[in-house]
Amino acid sequence: MTEKEFIPSPYTKTVSTGKTRFKSPSNIALVKYWGKKENQIPANPSISFTLSECATVTTLSYTKLNNPGSMFSFNISLDGKREEGFKPKIKTFFERIYRYLPFLKEYHFEIETSNSFPHSSGIASSASGMSALALCLMDIERNLYPKMTLEYFNEKASFLARLGSGSAARSIKGSLVQWGNHASIKGSSDLFGIEYPNKVHPVFQNYCDTILLVDKGQKQVSSTVGHDLMHGHPFAEKRFSQAHENLSKLEPIFASGNLQDFIGIVESEALTLHAMMMTSMPYFILMKPNTLEIINKIWTFREATKSHVCFTLDAGANVHVLYPNDEKAEVERFIEDELAAFCQNGQFIHDHVGNGAQKIND
Ligand code: PMV
């Protein structure tokens, strides 16, 4: 697929008004995307578990304008409250995707969104939020062009979501999604995420992820700035090729369910991501003292119990605790007894691998 193939054929139907709703999950990367080229093209391929409980529900109501103008016409609300502050981000998103959705200026949109997790939890809502909106927009396009295949619908939804927030490209499908060209992953593309096409052992189908809310404050450095600092970064090229290598190493691990080796790659990826931040110029640290306390507790517990619990991190201080479903009882007890104390207000969210976004019918 090339970008041009996402420019639609002339629409065959007209629709004057309607409403659509999608629930889209967050995702947690195992091999991290950090660094990008122009137009949200990733500097290296990444792979993630699609989550389930952490999700955004977006309702999009649309009404055809009698006199379409040169501007986009929309309002956005979060949890029923108008959010003027979100408008510039959505406007930029619409500008980026207008070429691929030419109906955008012909309608007025009311975007109502809500997250299952608190807005101030430090959990990024951009992946679930942008993918939910992209799916709603694709649903409108499907009404205008009913011959669209499901494959095209999903690929284009991921393609559009990517233009909103890179990692959102991985929130359309489940349970393991790969985004970015990789030599041995068939169908992989820089333009959109795909369901991991190679063999996946059942242990990964219902893997657990408990998100420990270590710091709920505003991040000191945004992902956008962080990605940008990979330009001219002294270790960038090595890091990008390492991501390719790690994806190759994961192939037999996903197939066999070798958790020992899985842990080695996942934890190394998390620390490498943060090492890139610490070695950027200007440098920065997003981990907090409690992030390190938790990592050390996990290592001690793993050593003592031979558990397969491990951690990963996103671009923040929160810790994602990953473990197989058949160790759920022991690990949940460990989290409550030993890790909750390092979370802000003792807060954490139990989540697990899910199957991707869903349309919600009234
Ligand atoms: O989608 P963005 O631009 O917010 O970048 C996300 C980057 C990481 O969460 C740190 C890694 C990843 O692959 O999700």
PDB file of C-alpha atoms in Angstrom, residues 34-36 223-232:
ATOM      1  CA  TRP A  34      10.889   6.488  19.649  1.00  0.00           C
ATOM      2  CA  GLY A  35      11.991   8.751  16.831  1.00  0.00           C
ATOM      3  CA  LYS A  36      10.149   9.604  13.649  1.00  0.00           C
ATOM      4  CA  SER A 223       6.441  12.739  23.363  1.00  0.00           C
ATOM      5  CA  THR A 224       6.556  15.124  20.395  1.00  0.00           C
ATOM      6  CA  VAL A 225       9.628  16.854  21.796  1.00  0.00           C
ATOM      7  CA  GLY A 226      11.146  13.510  22.818  1.00  0.00           C
ATOM      8  CA  HIS A 227      10.747  12.008  19.329  1.00  0.00           C
ATOM      9  CA  ASP A 228      12.284  15.139  17.851  1.00  0.00           C
ATOM     10  CA  LEU A 229      15.371  14.833  20.043  1.00  0.00           C
ATOM     11  CA  MET A 230      16.204  11.557  18.278  1.00  0.00           C
ATOM     12  CA  HIS A 231      17.277  13.668  15.272  1.00  0.00           C
ATOM     13  CA  GLY A 232      21.023  13.976  15.609  1.00  0.00           C
TER      14      GLY A 232
END
